[in-house]
Coordinates of C-alpha atoms in Angstrom, one line a residue:
Chain A
G1 CA 0.0 0.1 -0.2
E2 CA 0.7 3.7 -0.2
D3 CA 3.2 5.0 2.7
V4 CA 4.4 8.6 3.5
E5 CA 7.1 9.7 5.7
Q6 CA 8.2 12.9 7.5
S7 CA 10.5 13.9 9.7
L8 CA 9.1 14.2 13.4
F9 CA 10.4 17.6 14.4
L10 CA 12.0 20.8 13.1
S11 CA 12.8 24.2 15.4
V12 CA 13.9 27.1 13.8
R13 CA 14.3 30.7 14.7
E14 CA 11.8 33.4 13.9
G15 CA 13.1 34.8 10.6
D16 CA 14.5 32.0 9.1
S17 CA 13.5 29.9 6.5
S18 CA 11.7 26.4 7.3
V19 CA 12.1 23.1 5.3
I20 CA 9.7 20.4 5.9
N21 CA 10.5 17.2 3.7
C22 CA 8.1 13.8 2.8
T23 CA 8.9 11.2 1.1
Y24 CA 6.3 9.2 -0.4
T25 CA 6.2 5.5 -2.3
D26 CA 3.2 5.5 -4.6
S27 CA 4.4 6.2 -8.3
S28 CA 1.2 7.0 -9.2
S29 CA 0.2 9.6 -6.8
T30 CA -1.8 12.5 -8.5
Y31 CA -1.9 15.3 -6.0
L32 CA 0.1 15.8 -3.0
Y33 CA -1.1 18.1 -0.1
W34 CA 0.0 19.7 2.8
Y35 CA -2.0 20.4 5.9
K36 CA -1.3 22.6 8.9
Q37 CA -2.8 21.6 12.5
E38 CA -2.6 23.6 15.6
P39 CA -3.0 22.5 18.7
G40 CA -6.4 21.6 19.5
A41 CA -7.6 22.4 16.2
G42 CA -8.6 20.8 12.9
L43 CA -6.5 20.6 9.5
Q44 CA -6.3 23.5 7.4
L45 CA -5.4 23.1 3.8
L46 CA -2.2 25.2 3.0
T47 CA -1.2 24.1 -0.7
Y48 CA -1.2 21.1 -2.9
I49 CA 0.6 20.4 -6.0
F50 CA -0.3 18.3 -9.1
S51 CA 1.9 15.4 -9.9
N52 CA 3.1 16.8 -13.1
M53 CA 4.2 19.9 -11.4
D54 CA 7.8 20.7 -9.9
M55 CA 7.2 23.7 -7.9
K56 CA 4.1 26.0 -6.8
Q57 CA 4.5 29.0 -5.2
D58 CA 2.1 30.7 -2.7
Q59 CA 3.2 33.8 -0.7
R60 CA 5.3 32.5 1.6
L61 CA 5.1 29.0 0.6
T62 CA 7.3 27.1 -2.0
V63 CA 6.6 23.3 -2.7
L64 CA 8.9 21.3 -4.7
L65 CA 8.2 18.0 -5.8
N66 CA 10.6 15.5 -7.3
K67 CA 8.7 12.9 -8.6
K68 CA 11.7 11.0 -9.8
D69 CA 12.9 10.7 -6.1
K70 CA 9.1 10.6 -4.9
H71 CA 10.4 13.4 -2.8
L72 CA 8.2 16.4 -1.5
S73 CA 9.4 19.6 0.4
L74 CA 7.1 22.4 2.0
R75 CA 9.5 25.8 2.6
I76 CA 8.2 28.5 4.4
A77 CA 9.9 31.5 3.8
D78 CA 10.5 34.2 6.8
T79 CA 9.1 31.5 9.4
Q80 CA 7.2 33.4 12.7
T81 CA 5.8 32.2 15.6
G82 CA 2.4 31.7 14.5
D83 CA 4.0 29.0 12.1
S84 CA 4.4 26.8 14.9
A85 CA 2.2 23.6 14.2
I86 CA 2.0 20.1 12.7
Y87 CA 2.2 20.1 9.2
F88 CA 1.3 17.1 7.5
C89 CA 2.1 15.8 4.0
A90 CA -0.7 13.5 2.4
E91 CA -1.3 11.9 -0.9
S92 CA -4.1 10.8 -3.4
D93 CA -4.3 8.9 -6.8
A94 CA -7.4 9.9 -8.4
D95 CA -5.7 7.8 -11.4
T96 CA -7.2 4.7 -9.4
G97 CA -10.2 6.2 -8.1
R98 CA -8.8 6.3 -4.8
R99 CA -9.9 10.3 -3.6
A100 CA -9.1 9.5 0.1
L101 CA -6.0 10.9 1.3
T102 CA -2.6 8.8 2.8
F103 CA -1.0 10.8 5.6
G104 CA 2.4 11.0 6.8
S105 CA 3.1 10.9 10.4
G106 CA 3.6 14.9 10.5
T107 CA 6.1 17.0 11.3
R108 CA 6.1 19.5 14.7
L109 CA 7.5 22.5 13.5
Q110 CA 8.9 24.9 16.7
V111 CA 9.9 28.5 16.0
Q112 CA 12.2 29.8 18.2
P113 CA 11.6 33.5 19.1
Chain B
S1 CA -13.6 26.4 -0.3
A2 CA -16.0 24.4 2.0
V3 CA -17.3 25.4 5.2
I4 CA -17.6 22.3 7.3
S5 CA -19.5 21.9 10.5
Q6 CA -19.5 18.6 12.8
K7 CA -21.3 18.1 16.1
P8 CA -20.7 17.8 18.9
S9 CA -17.3 19.1 18.9
R10 CA -16.4 16.9 21.8
D11 CA -17.7 14.3 24.2
I12 CA -16.8 12.3 27.2
C13 CA -18.6 8.9 26.9
Q14 CA -19.1 5.9 29.0
R15 CA -17.4 2.7 28.1
G16 CA -20.2 0.7 26.2
T17 CA -22.3 3.2 24.9
S18 CA -22.8 4.7 21.4
L19 CA -21.9 8.2 19.7
T20 CA -23.0 9.6 16.7
I21 CA -21.2 12.8 14.9
Q22 CA -22.7 14.8 12.3
C23 CA -21.0 16.1 9.4
Q24 CA -22.6 19.0 7.4
V25 CA -21.2 21.2 4.7
D26 CA -22.5 24.4 3.0
S27 CA -21.4 23.3 -0.5
Q28 CA -22.4 20.2 -2.8
V29 CA -19.6 17.8 -2.8
T30 CA -18.6 14.7 -4.9
M31 CA -16.8 13.0 -1.8
M32 CA -17.2 12.5 1.8
F33 CA -14.8 10.6 4.2
W34 CA -14.1 9.8 8.0
Y35 CA -10.8 10.0 9.5
R36 CA -9.7 9.1 12.7
Q37 CA -6.7 10.7 14.9
Q38 CA -5.4 8.9 17.9
P39 CA -3.2 11.0 20.6
G40 CA -0.3 12.1 19.4
Q41 CA -0.9 10.2 15.9
S42 CA -1.6 10.7 12.2
L43 CA -4.9 10.5 10.6
T44 CA -6.1 7.3 9.7
L45 CA -8.9 6.8 6.8
I46 CA -11.8 4.8 8.5
A47 CA -14.4 4.9 5.4
T48 CA -15.5 6.7 2.4
A49 CA -19.3 7.9 2.7
N50 CA -21.5 7.0 -0.3
Q51 CA -24.5 8.6 -1.0
G52 CA -27.3 6.4 -0.5
S53 CA -25.4 3.5 -0.4
E54 CA -23.1 1.5 1.8
A55 CA -20.0 2.9 3.1
T56 CA -16.6 2.0 1.7
Y57 CA -14.6 0.7 5.0
E58 CA -11.0 0.4 5.0
S59 CA -9.1 -2.3 6.7
G60 CA -9.4 -2.5 10.2
F61 CA -12.7 -0.8 10.4
V62 CA -16.1 -2.4 10.3
I63 CA -19.7 -1.5 9.9
D64 CA -20.9 -2.7 12.9
K65 CA -18.5 -0.8 14.8
F66 CA -18.6 2.3 12.6
P67 CA -22.2 3.0 11.0
I68 CA -22.1 5.6 8.5
S69 CA -25.0 7.3 6.7
R70 CA -25.1 9.6 3.9
P71 CA -28.4 10.7 2.9
N72 CA -27.6 13.6 0.6
L73 CA -24.8 15.0 -1.1
T74 CA -24.2 17.4 2.1
F75 CA -25.0 15.3 5.1
S76 CA -23.5 12.8 6.7
T77 CA -23.1 10.5 10.4
L78 CA -20.6 8.4 11.7
T79 CA -21.3 6.3 14.7
V80 CA -19.0 4.6 17.3
S81 CA -20.8 1.9 18.8
N82 CA -20.1 0.2 22.0
M83 CA -17.4 2.6 22.8
S84 CA -14.2 1.6 24.8
P85 CA -11.2 3.7 26.0
E86 CA -9.4 2.8 22.9
D87 CA -11.9 4.7 21.0
S88 CA -10.6 8.0 22.6
S89 CA -9.7 9.6 19.4
I90 CA -10.3 13.0 17.1
Y91 CA -13.1 12.0 14.4
L92 CA -12.8 14.2 11.3
C93 CA -15.2 14.3 8.1
S94 CA -13.4 15.5 5.1
V95 CA -15.0 16.7 2.0
E96 CA -14.0 16.9 -1.8
V97 CA -15.8 19.7 -3.5
I98 CA -17.4 19.1 -6.9
G99 CA -15.5 21.0 -9.6
Y100 CA -12.1 21.5 -7.1
N101 CA -9.1 18.9 -6.2
E102 CA -8.9 20.2 -2.7
Q103 CA -9.7 17.8 0.3
F104 CA -11.5 20.1 3.0
F105 CA -11.4 18.8 7.0
G106 CA -14.4 19.8 9.7
P107 CA -12.9 20.9 12.7
G108 CA -13.1 17.3 14.5
T109 CA -15.1 15.7 17.3
R110 CA -12.7 14.9 20.3
L111 CA -14.3 11.9 22.1
T112 CA -13.0 10.8 25.5
V113 CA -13.9 7.6 26.5
L114 CA -14.0 6.6 30.2

């Protein structure tokens, strides 16, 4: 089955860039997503990328996709304390009709003032 | 996007009882899903809620334990039956809106079973 992996923890200083990495095994993944979960809250969709794209930028967020290596990253520029949260990558495979998401374990981002 | 509400937002229940969680969305959606997030863990798909027919369950989840209804395009319920402390989790519904590739999540229902 599909497998999505992330490192568990990342600590950065306020104002620095954060890079959260994700690897996946399903070569037919169609869409790859990044979600943010703050303590006690639900999941907020940050951005997503279609598998035929290499990069997507949205304000402070940059998503890079290396399809050959099945590697996805989320870069947050000028990281703020409000960015402290757990970040989940997830994938779906629309080609096989599987629209449900397979999630990684989540990366806890801690931003130090 | 879509605005998704879940009821209740949280509950504390006794072992052996059942709880029904409601999910309501303000847009017509193609797909509705139910996920579970156990404490400190990632999200695991329970089932896909199919309109007007039986839900499609993932391995490890069965209809007798997690009956699901979806009477129309914008509403679904998940029941957690005969609860035990191991069922203490956050239960989230998610939707895929017609015409979009994004999937949006409800705020979740935090369930504690004593």
